[in-house]
mmCIF file of C-alpha atoms and ligand atoms in Angstrom:
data_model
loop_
_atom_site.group_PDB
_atom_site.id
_atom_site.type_symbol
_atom_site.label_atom_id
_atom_site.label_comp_id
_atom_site.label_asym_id
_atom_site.label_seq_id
_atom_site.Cartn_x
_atom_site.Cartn_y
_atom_site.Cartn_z
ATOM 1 C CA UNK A 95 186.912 87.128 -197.162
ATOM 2 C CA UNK A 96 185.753 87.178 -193.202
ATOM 3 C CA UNK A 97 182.809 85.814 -192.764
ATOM 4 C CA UNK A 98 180.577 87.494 -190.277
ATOM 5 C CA UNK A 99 178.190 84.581 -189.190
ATOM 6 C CA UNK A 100 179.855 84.218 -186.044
ATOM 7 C CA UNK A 101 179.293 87.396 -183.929
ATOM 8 C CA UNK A 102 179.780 88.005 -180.113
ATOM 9 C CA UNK A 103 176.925 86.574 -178.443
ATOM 10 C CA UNK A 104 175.706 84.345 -180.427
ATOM 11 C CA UNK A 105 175.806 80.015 -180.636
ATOM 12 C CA UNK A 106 176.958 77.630 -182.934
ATOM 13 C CA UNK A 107 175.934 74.255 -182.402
ATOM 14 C CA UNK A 108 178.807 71.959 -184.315
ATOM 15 C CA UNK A 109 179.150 68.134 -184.978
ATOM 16 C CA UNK A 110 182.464 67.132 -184.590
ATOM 17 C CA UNK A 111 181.952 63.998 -186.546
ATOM 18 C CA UNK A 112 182.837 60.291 -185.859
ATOM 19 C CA UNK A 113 185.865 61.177 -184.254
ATOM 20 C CA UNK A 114 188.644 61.080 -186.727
ATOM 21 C CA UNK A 115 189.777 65.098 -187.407
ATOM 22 C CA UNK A 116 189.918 64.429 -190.674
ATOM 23 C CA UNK A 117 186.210 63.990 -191.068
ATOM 24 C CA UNK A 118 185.510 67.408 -189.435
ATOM 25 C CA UNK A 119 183.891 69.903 -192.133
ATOM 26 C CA UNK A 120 186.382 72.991 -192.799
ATOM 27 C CA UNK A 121 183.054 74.984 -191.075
ATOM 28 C CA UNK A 122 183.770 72.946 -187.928
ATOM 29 C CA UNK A 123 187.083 74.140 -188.057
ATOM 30 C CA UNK A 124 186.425 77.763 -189.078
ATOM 31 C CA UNK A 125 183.692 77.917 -185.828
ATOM 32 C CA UNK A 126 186.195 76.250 -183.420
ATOM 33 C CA UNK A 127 189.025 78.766 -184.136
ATOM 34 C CA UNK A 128 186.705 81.672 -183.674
ATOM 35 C CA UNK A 129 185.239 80.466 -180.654
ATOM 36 C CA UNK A 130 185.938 82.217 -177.213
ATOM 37 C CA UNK A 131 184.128 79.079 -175.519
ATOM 38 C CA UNK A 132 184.344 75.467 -176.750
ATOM 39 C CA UNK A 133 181.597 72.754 -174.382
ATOM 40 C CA UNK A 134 182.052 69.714 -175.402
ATOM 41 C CA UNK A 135 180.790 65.942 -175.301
ATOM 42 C CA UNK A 136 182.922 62.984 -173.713
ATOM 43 C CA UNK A 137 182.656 61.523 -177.488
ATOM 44 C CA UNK A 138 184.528 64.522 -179.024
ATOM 45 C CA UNK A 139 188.327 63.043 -179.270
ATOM 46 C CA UNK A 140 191.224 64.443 -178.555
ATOM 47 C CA UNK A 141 192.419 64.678 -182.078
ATOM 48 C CA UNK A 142 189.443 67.068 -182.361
ATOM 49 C CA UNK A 143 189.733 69.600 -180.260
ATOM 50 C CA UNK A 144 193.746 69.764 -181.212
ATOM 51 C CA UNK A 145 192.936 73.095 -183.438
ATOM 52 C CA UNK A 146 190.840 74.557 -180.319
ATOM 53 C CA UNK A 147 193.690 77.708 -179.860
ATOM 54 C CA UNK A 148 195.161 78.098 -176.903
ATOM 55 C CA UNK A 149 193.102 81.370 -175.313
ATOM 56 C CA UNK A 150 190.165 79.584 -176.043
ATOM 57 C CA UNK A 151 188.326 78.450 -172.695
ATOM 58 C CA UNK A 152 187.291 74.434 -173.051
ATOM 59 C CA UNK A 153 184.945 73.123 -171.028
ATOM 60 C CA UNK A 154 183.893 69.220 -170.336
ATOM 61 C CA UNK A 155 180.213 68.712 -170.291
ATOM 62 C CA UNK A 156 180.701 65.132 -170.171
ATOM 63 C CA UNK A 157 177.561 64.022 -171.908
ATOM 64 C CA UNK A 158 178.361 59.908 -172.359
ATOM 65 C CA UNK A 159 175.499 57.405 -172.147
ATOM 66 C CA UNK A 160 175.637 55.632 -168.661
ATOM 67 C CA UNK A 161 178.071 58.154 -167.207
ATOM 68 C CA UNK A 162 178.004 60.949 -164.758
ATOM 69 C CA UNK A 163 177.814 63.789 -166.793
ATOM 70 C CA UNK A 164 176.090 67.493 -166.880
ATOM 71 C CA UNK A 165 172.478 67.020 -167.370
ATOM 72 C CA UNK A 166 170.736 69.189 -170.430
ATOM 73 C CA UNK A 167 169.521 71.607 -168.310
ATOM 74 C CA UNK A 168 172.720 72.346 -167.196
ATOM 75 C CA UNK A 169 174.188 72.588 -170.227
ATOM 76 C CA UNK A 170 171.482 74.562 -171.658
ATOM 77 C CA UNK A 171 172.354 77.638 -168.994
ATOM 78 C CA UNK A 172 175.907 77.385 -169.564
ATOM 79 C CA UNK A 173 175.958 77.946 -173.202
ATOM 80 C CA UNK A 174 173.091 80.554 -172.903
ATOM 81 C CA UNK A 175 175.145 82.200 -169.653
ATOM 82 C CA UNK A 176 178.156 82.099 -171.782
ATOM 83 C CA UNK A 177 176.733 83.917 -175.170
ATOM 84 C CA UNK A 178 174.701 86.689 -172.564
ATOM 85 C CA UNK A 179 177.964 87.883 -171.450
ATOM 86 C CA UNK A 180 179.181 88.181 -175.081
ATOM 87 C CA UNK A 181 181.370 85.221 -175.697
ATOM 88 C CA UNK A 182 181.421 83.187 -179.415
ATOM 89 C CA UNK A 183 180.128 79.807 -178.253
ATOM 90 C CA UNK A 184 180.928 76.362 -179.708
ATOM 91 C CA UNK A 185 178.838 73.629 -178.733
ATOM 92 C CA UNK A 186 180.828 70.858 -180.078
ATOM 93 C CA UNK A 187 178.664 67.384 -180.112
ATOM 94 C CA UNK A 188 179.948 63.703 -181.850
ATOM 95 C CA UNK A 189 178.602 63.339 -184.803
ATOM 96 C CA UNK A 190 175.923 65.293 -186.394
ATOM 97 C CA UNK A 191 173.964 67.500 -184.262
ATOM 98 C CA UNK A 192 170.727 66.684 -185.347
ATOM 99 C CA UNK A 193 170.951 63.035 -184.737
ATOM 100 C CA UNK A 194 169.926 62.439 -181.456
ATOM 101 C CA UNK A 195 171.926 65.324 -179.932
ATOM 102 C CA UNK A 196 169.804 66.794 -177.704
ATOM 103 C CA UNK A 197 169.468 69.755 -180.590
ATOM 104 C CA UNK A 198 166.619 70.817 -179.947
ATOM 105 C CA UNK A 199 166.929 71.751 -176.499
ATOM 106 C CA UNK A 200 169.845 73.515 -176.656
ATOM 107 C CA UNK A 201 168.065 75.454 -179.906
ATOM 108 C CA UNK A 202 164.990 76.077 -177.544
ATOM 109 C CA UNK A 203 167.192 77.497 -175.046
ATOM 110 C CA UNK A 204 168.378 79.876 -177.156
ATOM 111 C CA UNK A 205 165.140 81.067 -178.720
ATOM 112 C CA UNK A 206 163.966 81.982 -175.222
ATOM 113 C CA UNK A 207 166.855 83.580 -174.289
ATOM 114 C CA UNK A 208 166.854 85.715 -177.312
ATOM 115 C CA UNK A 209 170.092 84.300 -178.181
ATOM 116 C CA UNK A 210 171.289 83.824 -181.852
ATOM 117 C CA UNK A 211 172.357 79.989 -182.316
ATOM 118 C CA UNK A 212 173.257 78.234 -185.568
ATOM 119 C CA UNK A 213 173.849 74.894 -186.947
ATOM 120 C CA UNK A 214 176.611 73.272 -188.520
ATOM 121 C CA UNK A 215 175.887 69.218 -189.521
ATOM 122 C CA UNK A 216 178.588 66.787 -189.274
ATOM 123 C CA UNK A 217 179.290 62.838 -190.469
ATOM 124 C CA UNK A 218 176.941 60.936 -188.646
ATOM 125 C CA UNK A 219 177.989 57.872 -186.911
ATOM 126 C CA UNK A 220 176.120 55.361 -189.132
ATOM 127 C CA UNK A 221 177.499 56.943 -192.380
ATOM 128 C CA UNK A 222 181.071 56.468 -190.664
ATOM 129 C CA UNK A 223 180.220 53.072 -190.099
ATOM 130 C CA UNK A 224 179.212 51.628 -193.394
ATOM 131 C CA UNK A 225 181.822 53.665 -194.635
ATOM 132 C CA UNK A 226 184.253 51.679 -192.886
ATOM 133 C CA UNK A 227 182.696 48.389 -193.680
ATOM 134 C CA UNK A 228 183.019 49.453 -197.126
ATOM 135 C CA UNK A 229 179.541 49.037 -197.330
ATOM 136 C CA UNK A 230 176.481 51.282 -197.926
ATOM 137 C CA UNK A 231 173.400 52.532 -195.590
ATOM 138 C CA UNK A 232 170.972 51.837 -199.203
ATOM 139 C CA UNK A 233 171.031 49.120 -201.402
ATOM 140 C CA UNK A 234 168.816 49.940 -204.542
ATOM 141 C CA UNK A 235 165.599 47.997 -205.122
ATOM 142 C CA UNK A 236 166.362 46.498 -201.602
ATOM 143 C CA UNK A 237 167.107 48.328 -198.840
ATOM 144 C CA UNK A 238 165.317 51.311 -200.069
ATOM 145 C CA UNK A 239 164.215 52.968 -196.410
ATOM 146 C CA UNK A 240 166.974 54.064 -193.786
ATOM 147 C CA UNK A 241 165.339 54.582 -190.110
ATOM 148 C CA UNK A 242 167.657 55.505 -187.597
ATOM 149 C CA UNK A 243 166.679 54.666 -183.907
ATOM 150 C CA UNK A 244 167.983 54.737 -180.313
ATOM 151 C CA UNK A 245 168.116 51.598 -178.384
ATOM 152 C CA UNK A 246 168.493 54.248 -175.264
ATOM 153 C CA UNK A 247 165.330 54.422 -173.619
ATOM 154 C CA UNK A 248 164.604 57.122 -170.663
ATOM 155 C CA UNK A 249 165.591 55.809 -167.426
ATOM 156 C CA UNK A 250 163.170 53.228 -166.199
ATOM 157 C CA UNK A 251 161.420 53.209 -169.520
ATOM 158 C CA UNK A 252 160.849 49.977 -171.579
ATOM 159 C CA UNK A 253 162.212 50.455 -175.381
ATOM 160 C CA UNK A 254 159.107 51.736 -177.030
ATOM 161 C CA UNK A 255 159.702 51.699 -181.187
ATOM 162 C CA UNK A 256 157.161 50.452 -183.361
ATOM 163 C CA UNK A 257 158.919 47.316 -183.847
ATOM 164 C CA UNK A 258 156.754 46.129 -186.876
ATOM 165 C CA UNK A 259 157.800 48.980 -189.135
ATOM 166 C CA UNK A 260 161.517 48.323 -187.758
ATOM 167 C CA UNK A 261 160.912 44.340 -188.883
ATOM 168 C CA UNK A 262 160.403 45.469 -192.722
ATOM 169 C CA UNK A 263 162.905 43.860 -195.124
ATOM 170 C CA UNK A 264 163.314 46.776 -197.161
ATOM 171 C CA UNK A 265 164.196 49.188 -194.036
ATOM 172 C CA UNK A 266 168.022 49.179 -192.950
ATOM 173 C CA UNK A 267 168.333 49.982 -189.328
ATOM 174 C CA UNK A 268 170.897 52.212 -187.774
ATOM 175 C CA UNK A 269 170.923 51.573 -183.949
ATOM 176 C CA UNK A 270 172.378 54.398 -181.735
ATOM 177 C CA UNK A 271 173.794 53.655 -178.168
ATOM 178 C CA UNK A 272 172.367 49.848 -178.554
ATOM 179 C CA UNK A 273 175.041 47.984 -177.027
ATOM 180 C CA UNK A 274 173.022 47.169 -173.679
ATOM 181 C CA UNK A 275 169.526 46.705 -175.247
ATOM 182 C CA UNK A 276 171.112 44.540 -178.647
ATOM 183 C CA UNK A 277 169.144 41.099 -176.792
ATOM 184 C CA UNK A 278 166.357 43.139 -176.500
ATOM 185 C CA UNK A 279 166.171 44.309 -180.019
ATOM 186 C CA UNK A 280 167.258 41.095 -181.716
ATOM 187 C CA UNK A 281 164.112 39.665 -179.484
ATOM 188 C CA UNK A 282 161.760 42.225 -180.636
ATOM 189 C CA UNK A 283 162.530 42.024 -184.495
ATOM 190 C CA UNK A 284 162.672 38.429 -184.660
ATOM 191 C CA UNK A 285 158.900 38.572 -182.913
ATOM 192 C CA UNK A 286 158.202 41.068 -184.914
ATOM 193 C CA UNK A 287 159.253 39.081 -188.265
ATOM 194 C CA UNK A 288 162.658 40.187 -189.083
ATOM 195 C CA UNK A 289 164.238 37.458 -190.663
ATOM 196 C CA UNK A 290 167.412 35.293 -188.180
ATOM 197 C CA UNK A 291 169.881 35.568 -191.095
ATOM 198 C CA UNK A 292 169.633 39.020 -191.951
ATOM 199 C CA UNK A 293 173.146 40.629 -192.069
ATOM 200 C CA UNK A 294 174.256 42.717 -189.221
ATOM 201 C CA UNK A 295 177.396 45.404 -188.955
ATOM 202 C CA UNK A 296 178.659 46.157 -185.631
ATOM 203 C CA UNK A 297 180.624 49.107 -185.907
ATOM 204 C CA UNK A 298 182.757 50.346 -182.618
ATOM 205 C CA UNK A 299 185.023 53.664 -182.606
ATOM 206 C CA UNK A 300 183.921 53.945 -186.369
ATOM 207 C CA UNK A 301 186.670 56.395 -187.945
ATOM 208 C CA UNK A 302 189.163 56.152 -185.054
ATOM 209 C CA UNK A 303 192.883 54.166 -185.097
ATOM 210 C CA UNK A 304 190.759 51.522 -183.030
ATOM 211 C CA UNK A 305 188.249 50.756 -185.479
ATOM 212 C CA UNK A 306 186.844 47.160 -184.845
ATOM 213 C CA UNK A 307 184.252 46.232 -187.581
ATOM 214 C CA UNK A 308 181.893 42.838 -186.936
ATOM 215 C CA UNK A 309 179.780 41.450 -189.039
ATOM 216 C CA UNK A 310 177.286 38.708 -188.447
ATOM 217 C CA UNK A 311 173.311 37.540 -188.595
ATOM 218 C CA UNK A 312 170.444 39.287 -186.350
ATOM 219 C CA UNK A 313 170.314 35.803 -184.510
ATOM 220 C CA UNK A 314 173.642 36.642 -183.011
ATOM 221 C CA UNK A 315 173.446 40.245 -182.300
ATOM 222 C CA UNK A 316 173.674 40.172 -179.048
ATOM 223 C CA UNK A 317 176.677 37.868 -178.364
ATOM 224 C CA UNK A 318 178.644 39.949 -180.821
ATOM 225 C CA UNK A 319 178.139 42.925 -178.869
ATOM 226 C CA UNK A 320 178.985 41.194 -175.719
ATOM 227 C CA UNK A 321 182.737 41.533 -176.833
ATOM 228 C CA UNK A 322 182.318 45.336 -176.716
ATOM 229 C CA UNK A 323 184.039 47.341 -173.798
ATOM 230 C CA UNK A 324 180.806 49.616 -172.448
ATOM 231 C CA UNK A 325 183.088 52.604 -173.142
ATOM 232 C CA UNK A 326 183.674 52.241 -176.579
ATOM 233 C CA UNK A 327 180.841 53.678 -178.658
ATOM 234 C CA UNK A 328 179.003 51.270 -180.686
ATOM 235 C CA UNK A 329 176.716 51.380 -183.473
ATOM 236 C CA UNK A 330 174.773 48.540 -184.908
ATOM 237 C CA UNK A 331 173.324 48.429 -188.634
ATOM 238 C CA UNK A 332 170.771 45.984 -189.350
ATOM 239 C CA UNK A 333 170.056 45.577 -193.274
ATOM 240 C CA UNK A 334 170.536 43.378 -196.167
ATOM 241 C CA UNK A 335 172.926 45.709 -198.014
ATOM 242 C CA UNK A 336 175.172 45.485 -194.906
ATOM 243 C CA UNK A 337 175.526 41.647 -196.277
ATOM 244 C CA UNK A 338 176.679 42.494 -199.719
ATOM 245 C CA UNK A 339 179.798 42.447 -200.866
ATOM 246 C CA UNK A 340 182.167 45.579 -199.552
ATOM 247 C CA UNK A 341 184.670 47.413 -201.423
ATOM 248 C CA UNK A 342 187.082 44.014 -202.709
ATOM 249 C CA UNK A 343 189.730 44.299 -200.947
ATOM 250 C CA UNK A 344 189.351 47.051 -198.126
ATOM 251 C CA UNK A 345 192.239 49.075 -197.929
ATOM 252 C CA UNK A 346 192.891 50.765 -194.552
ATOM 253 C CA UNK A 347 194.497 53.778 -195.721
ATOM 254 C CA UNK A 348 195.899 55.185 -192.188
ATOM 255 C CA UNK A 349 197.219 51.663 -191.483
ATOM 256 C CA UNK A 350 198.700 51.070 -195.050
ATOM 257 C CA UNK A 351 200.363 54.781 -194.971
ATOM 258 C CA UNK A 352 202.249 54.109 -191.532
ATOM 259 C CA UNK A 353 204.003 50.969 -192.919
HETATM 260 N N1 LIG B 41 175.057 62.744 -182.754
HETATM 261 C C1 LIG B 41 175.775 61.479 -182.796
HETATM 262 C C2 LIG B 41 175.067 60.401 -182.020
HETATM 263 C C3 LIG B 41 174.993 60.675 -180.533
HETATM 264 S S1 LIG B 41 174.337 59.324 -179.658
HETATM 265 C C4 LIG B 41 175.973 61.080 -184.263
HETATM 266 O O1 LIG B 41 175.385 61.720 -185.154
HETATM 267 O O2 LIG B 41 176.725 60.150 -184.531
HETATM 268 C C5 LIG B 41 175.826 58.453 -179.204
HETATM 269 C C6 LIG B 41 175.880 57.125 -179.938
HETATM 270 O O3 LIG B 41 176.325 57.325 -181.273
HETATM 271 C C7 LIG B 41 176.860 56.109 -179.358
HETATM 272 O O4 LIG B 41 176.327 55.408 -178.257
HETATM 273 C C8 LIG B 41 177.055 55.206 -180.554
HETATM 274 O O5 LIG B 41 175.952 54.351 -180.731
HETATM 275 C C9 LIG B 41 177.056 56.207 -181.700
HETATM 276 N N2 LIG B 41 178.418 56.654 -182.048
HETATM 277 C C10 LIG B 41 178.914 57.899 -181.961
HETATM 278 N N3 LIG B 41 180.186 57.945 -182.411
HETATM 279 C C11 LIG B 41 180.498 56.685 -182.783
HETATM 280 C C12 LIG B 41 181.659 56.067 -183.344
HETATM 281 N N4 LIG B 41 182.773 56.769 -183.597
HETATM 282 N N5 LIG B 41 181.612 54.745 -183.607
HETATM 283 C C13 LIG B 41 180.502 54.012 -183.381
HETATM 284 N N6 LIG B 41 179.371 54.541 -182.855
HETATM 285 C C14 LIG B 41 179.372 55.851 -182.575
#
């Protein structure tokens, strides 16, 4: 049956996901084959926007921490420009939209414009990341609170989270774009009364052939990051379940299958 929730003129917002295709929803793919106009972020992949047809206009917006990039009000006119002159737009972002995406802007945008936009969620970057650990983001009885934060603070701006909530035990931290600030944090949660030894995951290129998992203590958070090319999207989970025992024997499928 066609479905009709993509009409000229109108927005879809998309995550892409992690980064491997695979973890794209069949939506995502529906939305970027019917697209006239794919903009997407530097952490879309290439393997992503392989299904993107040929006819279909793709254009770079860029949007990397640290990098030269379009800013949001840019990007805001172009997808609203884009829909006003009838086109299907994709706005393809990593991850899941709604996780510090910038959603709401580009939603707001919209609105005022008078222009229909839509949301489709994707795998969130955290999710891929225990996943790959073999881990989980919950441990019951223990790690019963999940509180994801950026480490990212506005230009200029110290890093302003309410670091004695962060400190609880019982709340497993997912830190977004926290490569740069990981002495900072580490600082804060230790003053704050986070325990030294509590298990850390540092997850880089979650989902993608180069995957590098670390694991360690919050005391050493930031020299395990150090390692960690400033190109490579990182994301740090802080939490006792991260410190249980993963999956026995963790079997990397994609490597295991090309042998
Ligand atoms: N909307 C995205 C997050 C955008 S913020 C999501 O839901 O995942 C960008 C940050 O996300 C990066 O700096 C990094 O901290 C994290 N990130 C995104 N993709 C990642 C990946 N494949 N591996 C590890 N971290 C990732």
């Amino acid at each position: 049956m066609p479905h009709d929730d993509f009409p000229a003129g109108s927005v879809w917002l998309v995550g892409a996901g992690p980064g491997d295709p695979d973890l794209l929803t069949r939506k995502a793919l529906r939305l970027i084959e019917a697209a006239d106009i794919v903009f997407y972020d530097a952490l879309v992949g290439p393997g992503i926007l392989d299904p993107i047809p040929a006819a279909t206009e793709r254009v770079s917006v860029g949007k990397r921490s640290g990098r030269h990039s379009r800013d949001q009000g840019t990007i805001d006119t172009l997808i609203v420009a884009a829909a006003q002159i009838g086109q299907r737009v994709v706005r393809l972002k990593g991850g899941d939209p709604a996780v510090f995406g910038r959603t709401a802007e580009e939603v707001a945008a919209c609105n005022v414009a008078g222009v229909p936009v839509r949301i489709c969620p994707g795998i969130t970057a955290a999710s891929a990341a225990v996943a790959a650990a073999g881990t989980s983001l919950t441990l019951r009885g223990v790690a019963r609170r999940l509180t994801l934060v950026t480490a990212h603070a506005q230009a200029g701006a110290p890093l302003d989270l309410d670091w004695r909530v962060l400190a609880d035990r019982d709340a497993t931290l997912g830190i977004y774009m926290g490569r740069t600030a990981a002495a900072t944090v580490t600082q804060q949660l230790l003053a704050a009364g986070r325990h030294p030894d509590t298990p850390v995951l540092v997850v880089v290129n979650a989902s993608l052939h180069d995957e590098r998992i670390i694991r360690g203590r919050l005391s050493s958070l930031a020299f395990l990051v150090e390692a960690i090319s400033a190109s490579d999207p990182a994301i740090l989970i802080v939490g006792e379940e991260v410190g249980t025992t993963p999956i026995a024997a963790p079997v990397r499928l994609r490597e295991a299958a090309r042998q």
